[in-house]
PDB file of C-alpha atoms in Angstrom:
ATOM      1  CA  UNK A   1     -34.088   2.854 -26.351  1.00 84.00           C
ATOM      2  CA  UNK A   2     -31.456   4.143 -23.845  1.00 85.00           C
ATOM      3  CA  UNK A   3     -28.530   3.359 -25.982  1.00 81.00           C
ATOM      4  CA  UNK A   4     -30.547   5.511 -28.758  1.00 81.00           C
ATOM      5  CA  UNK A   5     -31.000   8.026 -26.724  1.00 84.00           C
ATOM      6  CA  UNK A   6     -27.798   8.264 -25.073  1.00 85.00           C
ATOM      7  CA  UNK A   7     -25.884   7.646 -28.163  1.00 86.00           C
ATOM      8  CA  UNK A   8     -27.540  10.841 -30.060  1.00 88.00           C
ATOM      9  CA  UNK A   9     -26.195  14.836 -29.440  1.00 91.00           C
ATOM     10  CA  UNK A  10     -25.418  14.103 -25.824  1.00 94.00           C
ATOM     11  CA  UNK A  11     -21.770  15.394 -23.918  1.00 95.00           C
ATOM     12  CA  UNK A  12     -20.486  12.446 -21.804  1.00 94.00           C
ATOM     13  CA  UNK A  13     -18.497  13.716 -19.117  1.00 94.00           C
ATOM     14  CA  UNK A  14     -16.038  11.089 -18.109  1.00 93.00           C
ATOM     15  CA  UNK A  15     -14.693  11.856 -14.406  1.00 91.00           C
ATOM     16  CA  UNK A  16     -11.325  10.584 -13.127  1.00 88.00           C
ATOM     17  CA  UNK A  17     -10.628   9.147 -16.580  1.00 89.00           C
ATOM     18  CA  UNK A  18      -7.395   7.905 -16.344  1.00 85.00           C
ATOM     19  CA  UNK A  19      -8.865   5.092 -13.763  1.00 85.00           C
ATOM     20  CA  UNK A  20     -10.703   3.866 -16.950  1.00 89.00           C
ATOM     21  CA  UNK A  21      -8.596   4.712 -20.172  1.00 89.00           C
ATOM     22  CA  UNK A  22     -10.379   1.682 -22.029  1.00 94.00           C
ATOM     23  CA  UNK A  23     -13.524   3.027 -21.312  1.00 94.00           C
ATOM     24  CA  UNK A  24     -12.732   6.903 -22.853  1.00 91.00           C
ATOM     25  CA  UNK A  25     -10.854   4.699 -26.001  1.00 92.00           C
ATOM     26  CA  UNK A  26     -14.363   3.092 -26.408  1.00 94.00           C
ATOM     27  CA  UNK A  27     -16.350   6.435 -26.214  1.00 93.00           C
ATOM     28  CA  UNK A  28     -13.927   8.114 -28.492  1.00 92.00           C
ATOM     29  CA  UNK A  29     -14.190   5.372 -31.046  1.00 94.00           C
ATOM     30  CA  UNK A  30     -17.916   5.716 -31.042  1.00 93.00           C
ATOM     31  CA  UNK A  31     -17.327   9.238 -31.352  1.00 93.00           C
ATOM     32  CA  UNK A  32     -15.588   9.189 -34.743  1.00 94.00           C
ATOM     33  CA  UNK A  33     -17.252   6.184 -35.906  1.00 94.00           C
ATOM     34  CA  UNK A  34     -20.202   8.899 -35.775  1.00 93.00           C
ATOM     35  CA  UNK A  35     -18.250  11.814 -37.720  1.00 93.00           C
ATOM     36  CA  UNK A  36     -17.432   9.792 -39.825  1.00 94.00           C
ATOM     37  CA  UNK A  37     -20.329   8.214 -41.154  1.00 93.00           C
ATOM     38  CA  UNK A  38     -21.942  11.816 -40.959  1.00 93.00           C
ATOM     39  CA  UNK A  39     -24.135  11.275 -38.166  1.00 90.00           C
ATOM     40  CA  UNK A  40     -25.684  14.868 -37.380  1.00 90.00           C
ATOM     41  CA  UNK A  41     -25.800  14.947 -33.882  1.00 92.00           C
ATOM     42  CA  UNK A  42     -22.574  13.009 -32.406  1.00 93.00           C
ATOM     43  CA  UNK A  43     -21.812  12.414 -29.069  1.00 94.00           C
ATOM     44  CA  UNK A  44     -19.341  14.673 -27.321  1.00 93.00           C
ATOM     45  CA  UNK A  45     -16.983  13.533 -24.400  1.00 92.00           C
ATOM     46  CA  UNK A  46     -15.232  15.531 -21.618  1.00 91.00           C
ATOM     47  CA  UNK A  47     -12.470  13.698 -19.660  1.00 90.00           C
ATOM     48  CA  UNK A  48     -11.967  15.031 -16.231  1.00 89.00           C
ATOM     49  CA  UNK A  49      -8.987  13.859 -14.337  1.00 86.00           C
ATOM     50  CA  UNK A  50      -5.460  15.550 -13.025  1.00 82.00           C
ATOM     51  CA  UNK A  51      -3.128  13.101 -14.676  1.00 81.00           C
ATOM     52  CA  UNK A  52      -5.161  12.309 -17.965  1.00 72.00           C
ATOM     53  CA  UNK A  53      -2.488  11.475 -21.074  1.00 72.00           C
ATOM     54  CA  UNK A  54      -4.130  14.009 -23.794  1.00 67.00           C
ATOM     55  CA  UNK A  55      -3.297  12.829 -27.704  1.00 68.00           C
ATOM     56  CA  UNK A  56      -1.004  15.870 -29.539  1.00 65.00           C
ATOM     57  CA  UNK A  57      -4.192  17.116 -31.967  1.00 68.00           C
ATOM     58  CA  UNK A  58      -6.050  17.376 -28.594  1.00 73.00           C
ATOM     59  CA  UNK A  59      -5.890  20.722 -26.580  1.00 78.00           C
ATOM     60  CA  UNK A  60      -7.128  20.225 -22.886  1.00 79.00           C
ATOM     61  CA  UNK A  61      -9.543  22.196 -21.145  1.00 79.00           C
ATOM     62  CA  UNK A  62      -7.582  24.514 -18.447  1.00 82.00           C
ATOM     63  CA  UNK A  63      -7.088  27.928 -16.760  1.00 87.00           C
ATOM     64  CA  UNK A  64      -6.233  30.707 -18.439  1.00 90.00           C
ATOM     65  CA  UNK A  65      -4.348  33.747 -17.110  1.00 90.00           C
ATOM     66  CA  UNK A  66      -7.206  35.650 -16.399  1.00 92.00           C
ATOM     67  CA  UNK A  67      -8.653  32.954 -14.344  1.00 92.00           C
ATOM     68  CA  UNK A  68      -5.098  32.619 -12.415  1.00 90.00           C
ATOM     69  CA  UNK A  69      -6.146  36.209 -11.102  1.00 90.00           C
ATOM     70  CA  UNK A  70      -8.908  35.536  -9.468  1.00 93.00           C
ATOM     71  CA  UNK A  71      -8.216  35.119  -5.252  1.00 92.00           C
ATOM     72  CA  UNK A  72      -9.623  31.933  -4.505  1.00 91.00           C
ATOM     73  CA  UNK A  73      -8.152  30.229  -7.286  1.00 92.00           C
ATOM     74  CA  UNK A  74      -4.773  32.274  -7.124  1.00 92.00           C
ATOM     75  CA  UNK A  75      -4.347  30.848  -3.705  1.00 92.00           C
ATOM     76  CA  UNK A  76      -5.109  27.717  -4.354  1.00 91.00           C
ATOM     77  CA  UNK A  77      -2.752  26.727  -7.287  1.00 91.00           C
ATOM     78  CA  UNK A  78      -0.101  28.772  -5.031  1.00 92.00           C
ATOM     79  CA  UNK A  79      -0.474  26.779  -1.990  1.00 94.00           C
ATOM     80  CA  UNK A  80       3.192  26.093  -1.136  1.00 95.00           C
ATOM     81  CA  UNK A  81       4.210  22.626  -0.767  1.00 96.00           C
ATOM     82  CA  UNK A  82       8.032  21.600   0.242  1.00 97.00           C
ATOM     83  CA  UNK A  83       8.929  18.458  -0.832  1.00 96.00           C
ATOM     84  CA  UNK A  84      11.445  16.021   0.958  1.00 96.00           C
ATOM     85  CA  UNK A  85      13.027  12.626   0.367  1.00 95.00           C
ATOM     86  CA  UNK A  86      14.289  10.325   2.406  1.00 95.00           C
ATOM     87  CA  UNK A  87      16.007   7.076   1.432  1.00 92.00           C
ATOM     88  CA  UNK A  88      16.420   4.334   3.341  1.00 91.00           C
ATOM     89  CA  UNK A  89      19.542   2.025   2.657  1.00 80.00           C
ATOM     90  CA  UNK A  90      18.850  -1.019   5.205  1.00 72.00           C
ATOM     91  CA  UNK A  91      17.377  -4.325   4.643  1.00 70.00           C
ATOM     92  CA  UNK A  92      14.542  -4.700   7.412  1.00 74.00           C
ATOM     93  CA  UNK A  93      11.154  -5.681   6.433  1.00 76.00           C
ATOM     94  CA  UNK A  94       9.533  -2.760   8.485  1.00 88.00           C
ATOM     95  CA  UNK A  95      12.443  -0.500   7.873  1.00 92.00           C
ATOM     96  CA  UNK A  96       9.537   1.589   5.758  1.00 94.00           C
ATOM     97  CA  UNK A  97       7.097   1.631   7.986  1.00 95.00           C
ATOM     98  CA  UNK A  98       9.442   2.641  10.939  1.00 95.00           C
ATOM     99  CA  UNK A  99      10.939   5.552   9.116  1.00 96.00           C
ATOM    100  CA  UNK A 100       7.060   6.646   8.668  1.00 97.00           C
ATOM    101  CA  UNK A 101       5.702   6.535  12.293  1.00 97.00           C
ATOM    102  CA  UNK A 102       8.987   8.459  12.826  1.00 97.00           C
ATOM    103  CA  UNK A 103       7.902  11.432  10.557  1.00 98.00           C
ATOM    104  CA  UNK A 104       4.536  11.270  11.551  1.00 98.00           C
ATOM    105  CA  UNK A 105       5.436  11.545  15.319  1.00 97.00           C
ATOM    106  CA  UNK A 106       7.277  14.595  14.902  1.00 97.00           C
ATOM    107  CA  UNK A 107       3.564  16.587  14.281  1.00 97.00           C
ATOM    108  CA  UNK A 108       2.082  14.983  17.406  1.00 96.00           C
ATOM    109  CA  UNK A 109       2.006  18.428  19.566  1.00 95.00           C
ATOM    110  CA  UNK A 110       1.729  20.642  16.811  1.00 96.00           C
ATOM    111  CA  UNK A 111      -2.125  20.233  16.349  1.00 96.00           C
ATOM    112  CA  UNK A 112      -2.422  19.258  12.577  1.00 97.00           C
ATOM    113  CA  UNK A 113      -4.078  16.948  10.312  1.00 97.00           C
ATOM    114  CA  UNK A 114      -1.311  14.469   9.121  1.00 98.00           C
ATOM    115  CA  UNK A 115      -2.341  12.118   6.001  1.00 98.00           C
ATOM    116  CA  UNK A 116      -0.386   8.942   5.184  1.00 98.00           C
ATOM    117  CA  UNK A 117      -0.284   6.991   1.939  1.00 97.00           C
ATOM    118  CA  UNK A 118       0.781   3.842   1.539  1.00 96.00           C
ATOM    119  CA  UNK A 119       0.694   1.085  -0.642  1.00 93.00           C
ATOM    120  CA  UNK A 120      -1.159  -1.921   1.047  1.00 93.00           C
ATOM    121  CA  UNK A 121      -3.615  -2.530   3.834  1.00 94.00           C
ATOM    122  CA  UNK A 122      -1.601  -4.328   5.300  1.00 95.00           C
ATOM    123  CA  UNK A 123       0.730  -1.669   5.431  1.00 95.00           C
ATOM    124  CA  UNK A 124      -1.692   0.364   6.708  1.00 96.00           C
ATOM    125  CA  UNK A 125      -2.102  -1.766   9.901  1.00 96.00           C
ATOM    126  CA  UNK A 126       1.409  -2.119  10.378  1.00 96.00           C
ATOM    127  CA  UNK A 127       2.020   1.582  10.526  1.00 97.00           C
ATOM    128  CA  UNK A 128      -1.398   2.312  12.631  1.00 97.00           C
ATOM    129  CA  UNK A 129      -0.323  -0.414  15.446  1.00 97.00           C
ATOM    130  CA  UNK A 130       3.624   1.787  15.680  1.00 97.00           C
ATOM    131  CA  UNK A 131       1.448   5.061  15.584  1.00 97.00           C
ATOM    132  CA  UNK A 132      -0.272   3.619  18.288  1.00 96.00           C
ATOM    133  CA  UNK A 133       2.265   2.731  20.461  1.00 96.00           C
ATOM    134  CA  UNK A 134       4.280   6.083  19.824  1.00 97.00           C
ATOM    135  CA  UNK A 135       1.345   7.911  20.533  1.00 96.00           C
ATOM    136  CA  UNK A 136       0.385   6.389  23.691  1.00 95.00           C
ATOM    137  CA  UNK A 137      -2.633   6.387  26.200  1.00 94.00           C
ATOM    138  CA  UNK A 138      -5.663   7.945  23.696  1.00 93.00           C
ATOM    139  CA  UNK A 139      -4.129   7.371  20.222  1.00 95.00           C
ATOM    140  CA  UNK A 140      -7.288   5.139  19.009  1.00 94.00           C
ATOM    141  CA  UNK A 141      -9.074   9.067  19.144  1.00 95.00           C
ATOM    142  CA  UNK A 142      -6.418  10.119  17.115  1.00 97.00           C
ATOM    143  CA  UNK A 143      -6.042   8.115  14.007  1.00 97.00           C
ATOM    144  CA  UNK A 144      -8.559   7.617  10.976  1.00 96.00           C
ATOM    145  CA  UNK A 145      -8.039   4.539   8.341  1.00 95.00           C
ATOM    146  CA  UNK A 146      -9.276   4.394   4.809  1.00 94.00           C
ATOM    147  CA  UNK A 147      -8.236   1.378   2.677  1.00 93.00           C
ATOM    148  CA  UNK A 148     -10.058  -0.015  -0.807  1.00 88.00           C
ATOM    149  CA  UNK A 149     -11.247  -3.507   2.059  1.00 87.00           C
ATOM    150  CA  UNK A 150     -14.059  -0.540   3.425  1.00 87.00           C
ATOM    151  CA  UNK A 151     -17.562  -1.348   2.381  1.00 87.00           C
ATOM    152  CA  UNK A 152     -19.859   1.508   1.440  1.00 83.00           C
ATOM    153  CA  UNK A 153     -21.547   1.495   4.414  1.00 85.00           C
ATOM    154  CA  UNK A 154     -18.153   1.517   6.364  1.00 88.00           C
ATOM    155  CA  UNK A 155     -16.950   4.523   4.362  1.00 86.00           C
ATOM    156  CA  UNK A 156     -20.181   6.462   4.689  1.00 88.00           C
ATOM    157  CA  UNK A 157     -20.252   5.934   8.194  1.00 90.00           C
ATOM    158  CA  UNK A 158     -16.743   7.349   8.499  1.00 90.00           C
ATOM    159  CA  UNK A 159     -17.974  10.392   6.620  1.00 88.00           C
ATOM    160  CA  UNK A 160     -21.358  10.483   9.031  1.00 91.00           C
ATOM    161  CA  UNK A 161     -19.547   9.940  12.566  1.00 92.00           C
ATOM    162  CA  UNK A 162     -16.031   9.730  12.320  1.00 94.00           C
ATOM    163  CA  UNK A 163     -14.317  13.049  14.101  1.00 94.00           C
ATOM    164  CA  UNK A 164     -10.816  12.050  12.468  1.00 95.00           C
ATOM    165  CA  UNK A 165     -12.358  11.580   8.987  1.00 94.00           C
ATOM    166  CA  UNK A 166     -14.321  14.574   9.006  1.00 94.00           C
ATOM    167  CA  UNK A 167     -11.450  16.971  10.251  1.00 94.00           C
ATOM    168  CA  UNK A 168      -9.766  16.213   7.156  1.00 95.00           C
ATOM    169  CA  UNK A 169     -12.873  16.545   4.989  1.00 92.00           C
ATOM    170  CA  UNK A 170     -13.499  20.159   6.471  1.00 90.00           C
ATOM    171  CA  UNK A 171      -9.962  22.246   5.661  1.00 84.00           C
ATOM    172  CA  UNK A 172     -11.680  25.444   8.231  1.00 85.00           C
ATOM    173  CA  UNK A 173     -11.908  22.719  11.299  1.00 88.00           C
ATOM    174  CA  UNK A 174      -9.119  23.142  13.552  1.00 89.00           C
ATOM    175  CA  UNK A 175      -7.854  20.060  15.755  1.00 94.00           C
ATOM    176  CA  UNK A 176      -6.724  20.121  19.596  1.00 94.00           C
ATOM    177  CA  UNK A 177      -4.480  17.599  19.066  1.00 95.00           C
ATOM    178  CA  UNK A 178      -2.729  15.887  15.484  1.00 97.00           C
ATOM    179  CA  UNK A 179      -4.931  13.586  13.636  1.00 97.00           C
ATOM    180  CA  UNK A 180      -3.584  11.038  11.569  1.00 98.00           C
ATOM    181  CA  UNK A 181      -5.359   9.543   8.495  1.00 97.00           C
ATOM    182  CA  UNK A 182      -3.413   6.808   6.977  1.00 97.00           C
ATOM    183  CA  UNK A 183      -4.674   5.565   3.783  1.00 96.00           C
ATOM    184  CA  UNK A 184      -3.882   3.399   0.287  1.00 95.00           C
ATOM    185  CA  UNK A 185      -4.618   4.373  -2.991  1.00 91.00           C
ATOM    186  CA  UNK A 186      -8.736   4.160  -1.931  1.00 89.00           C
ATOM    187  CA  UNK A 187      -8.008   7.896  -0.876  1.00 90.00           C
ATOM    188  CA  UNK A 188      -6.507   9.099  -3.650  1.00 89.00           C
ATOM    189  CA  UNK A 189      -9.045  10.402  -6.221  1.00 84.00           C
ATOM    190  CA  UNK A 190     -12.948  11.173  -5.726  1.00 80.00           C
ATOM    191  CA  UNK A 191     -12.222  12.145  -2.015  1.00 86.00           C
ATOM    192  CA  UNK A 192     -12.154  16.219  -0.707  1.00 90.00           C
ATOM    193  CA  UNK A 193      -9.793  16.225   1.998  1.00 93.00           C
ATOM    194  CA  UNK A 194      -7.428  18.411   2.996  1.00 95.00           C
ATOM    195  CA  UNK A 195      -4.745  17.774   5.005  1.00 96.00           C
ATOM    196  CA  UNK A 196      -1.473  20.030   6.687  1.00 96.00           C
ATOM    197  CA  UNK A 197       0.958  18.011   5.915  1.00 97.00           C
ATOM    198  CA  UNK A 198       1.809  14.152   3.734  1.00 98.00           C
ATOM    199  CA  UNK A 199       3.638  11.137   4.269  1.00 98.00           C
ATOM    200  CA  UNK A 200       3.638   8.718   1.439  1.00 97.00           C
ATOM    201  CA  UNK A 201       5.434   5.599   0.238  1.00 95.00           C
ATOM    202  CA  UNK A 202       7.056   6.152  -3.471  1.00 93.00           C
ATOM    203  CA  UNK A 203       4.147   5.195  -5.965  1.00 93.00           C
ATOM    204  CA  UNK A 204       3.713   5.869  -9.765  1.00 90.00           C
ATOM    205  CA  UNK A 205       4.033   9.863 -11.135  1.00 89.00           C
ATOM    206  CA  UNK A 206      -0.096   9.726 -11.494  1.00 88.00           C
ATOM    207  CA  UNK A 207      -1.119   8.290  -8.139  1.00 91.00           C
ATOM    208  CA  UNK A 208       1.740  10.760  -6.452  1.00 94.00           C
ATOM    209  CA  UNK A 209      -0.016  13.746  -8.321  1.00 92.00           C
ATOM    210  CA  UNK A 210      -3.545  12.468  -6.794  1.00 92.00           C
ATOM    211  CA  UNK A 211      -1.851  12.026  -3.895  1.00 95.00           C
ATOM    212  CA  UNK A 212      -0.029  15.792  -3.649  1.00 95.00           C
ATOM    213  CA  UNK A 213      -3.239  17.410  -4.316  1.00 93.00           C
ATOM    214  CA  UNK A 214      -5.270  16.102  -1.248  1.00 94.00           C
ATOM    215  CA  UNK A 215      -2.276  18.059   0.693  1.00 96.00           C
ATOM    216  CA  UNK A 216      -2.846  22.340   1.794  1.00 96.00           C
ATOM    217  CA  UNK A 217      -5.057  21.726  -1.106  1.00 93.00           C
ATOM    218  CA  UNK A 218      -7.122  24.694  -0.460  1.00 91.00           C
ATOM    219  CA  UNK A 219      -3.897  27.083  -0.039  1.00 91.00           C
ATOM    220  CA  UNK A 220      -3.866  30.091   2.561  1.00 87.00           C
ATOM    221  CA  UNK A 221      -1.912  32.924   3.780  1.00 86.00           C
ATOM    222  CA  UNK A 222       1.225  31.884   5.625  1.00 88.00           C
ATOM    223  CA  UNK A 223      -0.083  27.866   5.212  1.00 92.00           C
ATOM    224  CA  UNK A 224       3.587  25.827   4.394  1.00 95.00           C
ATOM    225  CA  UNK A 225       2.915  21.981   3.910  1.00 97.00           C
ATOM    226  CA  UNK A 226       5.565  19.484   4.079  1.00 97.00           C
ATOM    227  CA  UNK A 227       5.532  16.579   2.093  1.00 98.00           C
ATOM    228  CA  UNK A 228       7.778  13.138   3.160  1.00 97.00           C
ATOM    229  CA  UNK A 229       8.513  11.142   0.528  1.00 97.00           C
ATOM    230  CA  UNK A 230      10.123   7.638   1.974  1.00 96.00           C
ATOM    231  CA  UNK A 231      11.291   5.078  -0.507  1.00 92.00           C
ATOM    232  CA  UNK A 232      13.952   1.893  -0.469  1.00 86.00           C
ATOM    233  CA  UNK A 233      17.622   2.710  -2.338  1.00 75.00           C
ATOM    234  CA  UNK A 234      17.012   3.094  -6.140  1.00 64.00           C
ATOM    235  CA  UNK A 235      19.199   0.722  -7.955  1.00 62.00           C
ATOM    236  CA  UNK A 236      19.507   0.024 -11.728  1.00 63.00           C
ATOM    237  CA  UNK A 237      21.520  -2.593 -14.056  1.00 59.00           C
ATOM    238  CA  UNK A 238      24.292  -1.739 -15.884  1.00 64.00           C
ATOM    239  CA  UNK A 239      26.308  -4.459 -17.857  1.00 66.00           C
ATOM    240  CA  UNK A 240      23.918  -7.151 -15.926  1.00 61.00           C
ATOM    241  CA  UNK A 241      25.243  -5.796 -12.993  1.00 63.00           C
ATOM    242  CA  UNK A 242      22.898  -4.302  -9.933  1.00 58.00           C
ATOM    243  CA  UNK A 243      24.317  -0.908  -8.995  1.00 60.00           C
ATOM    244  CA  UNK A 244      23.282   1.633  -6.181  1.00 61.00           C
ATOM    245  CA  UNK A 245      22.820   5.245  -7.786  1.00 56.00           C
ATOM    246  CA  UNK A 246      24.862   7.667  -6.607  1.00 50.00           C
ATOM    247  CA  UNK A 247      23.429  11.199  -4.833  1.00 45.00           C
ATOM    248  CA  UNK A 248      23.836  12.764  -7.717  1.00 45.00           C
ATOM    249  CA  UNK A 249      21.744  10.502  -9.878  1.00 50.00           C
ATOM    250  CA  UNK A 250      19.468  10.128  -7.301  1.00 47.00           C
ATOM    251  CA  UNK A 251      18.065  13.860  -7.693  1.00 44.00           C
TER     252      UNK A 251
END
């Protein structure tokens, strides 16, 4: 009875759809199985995501310029975000994670929210335990973690009690001193938070999209964030060969 139901005149909205791709394939297919047989009342899907791959006879659903004018919006899809890269040439294991602490200390007396992306949880506790020890006597106050190992409960408690968590979740709350949340991909889509500035590990183009938009993602007058980008020296192959890229092939 549900499947009738549901599969008669009814718009599926599919939220962060390019977690699932398989599953929108599966409702589109259903979709113009439908048309085509003639069916009266289709179904009609709406993919919601930032990074969604649209086909070329499919025009997405976005702002248009009168939208753009309005003030909230305007300084939201203005909010001014500097990019910066840093590439590291060594070969120690925690040269990454070193380089990070390092451009997360530098905001330590300037009384921001600071949110860190990385790729692993283990990661995660490697860069918490340096943060630690940079940040001395009180750090534990300071620093927020968020990692896909959380259980519900653990995650809603964070959102219930957790003064780090909830800084970052409220973009009007200022803090007395810099709070750090340092996070995998768990906090990269499905999560409101908005933090001053980013560090993040390199990652793929869609989960650094996710990842730039939970950044001054609310905008404001004279609000600059700073985004640290920290990845290993690119090489590629070239006649079987492993060669470094040069700076000029780097940008």
């Amino acid at each position: 009875h549900h499947a009738g139901l549901i599969g008669q005149d009814t718009l599926i909205v599919h939220d962060e759809a390019h977690l699932t791709p398989a599953f929108s394939a599966m409702l589109k297919a259903v979709r113009d199985e439908q048309i085509n047989g003639g069916d009266a009342s289709p179904i009609h899907l709406m993919e919601l995501s930032a990074t969604v791959t649209t086909q070329e006879d499919e025009k997405p659903f976005a702002l248009i310029a009168s939208d753009k004018e309005e003030a909230l919006i305007n300084q939201r899809i203005n909010a001014q975000k500097h990019l910066r890269f840093h590439i590291l040439d060594g070969e120690k294991s925690d040269e990454m994670e070193k380089k990070i602490v390092e451009l997360a200390l530098r905001y330590q007396h300037d009384k921001v929210k600071v949110l860190i992306y990385v790729e692993s949880p283990a990661t995660v506790k490697k860069i918490v335990d340096l943060l630690k020890k940079g940040l001395g006597k009180g750090a534990e106050q300071r620093i927020a973690i968020l990692t896909g190992t959380m259980r519900g409960y653990e995650r809603d408690q964070m959102v219930r009690e957790n003064p780090v968590y909830r800084a970052f979740l409220n973009a009007s709350m200022g803090v007395e001193e810099t709070r750090y949340l340092v996070s995998t991909s768990a906090g990269e889509v499905g999560i409101d938070i908005d933090a001053d500035h980013l560090i993040s590990d390199l990652s793929t183009l869609d989960s650094m999209i996710q990842r730039f938009g939970r950044v001054n993602r609310r905008g404001g007058k004279d609000r600059i964030a700073y985004i640290d980008v920290v990845f290993k020296q690119i090489v590629e192959f070239k006649d079987g060969k492993e060669q470094k890229l040069d700076a000029k092939e780097k940008a």
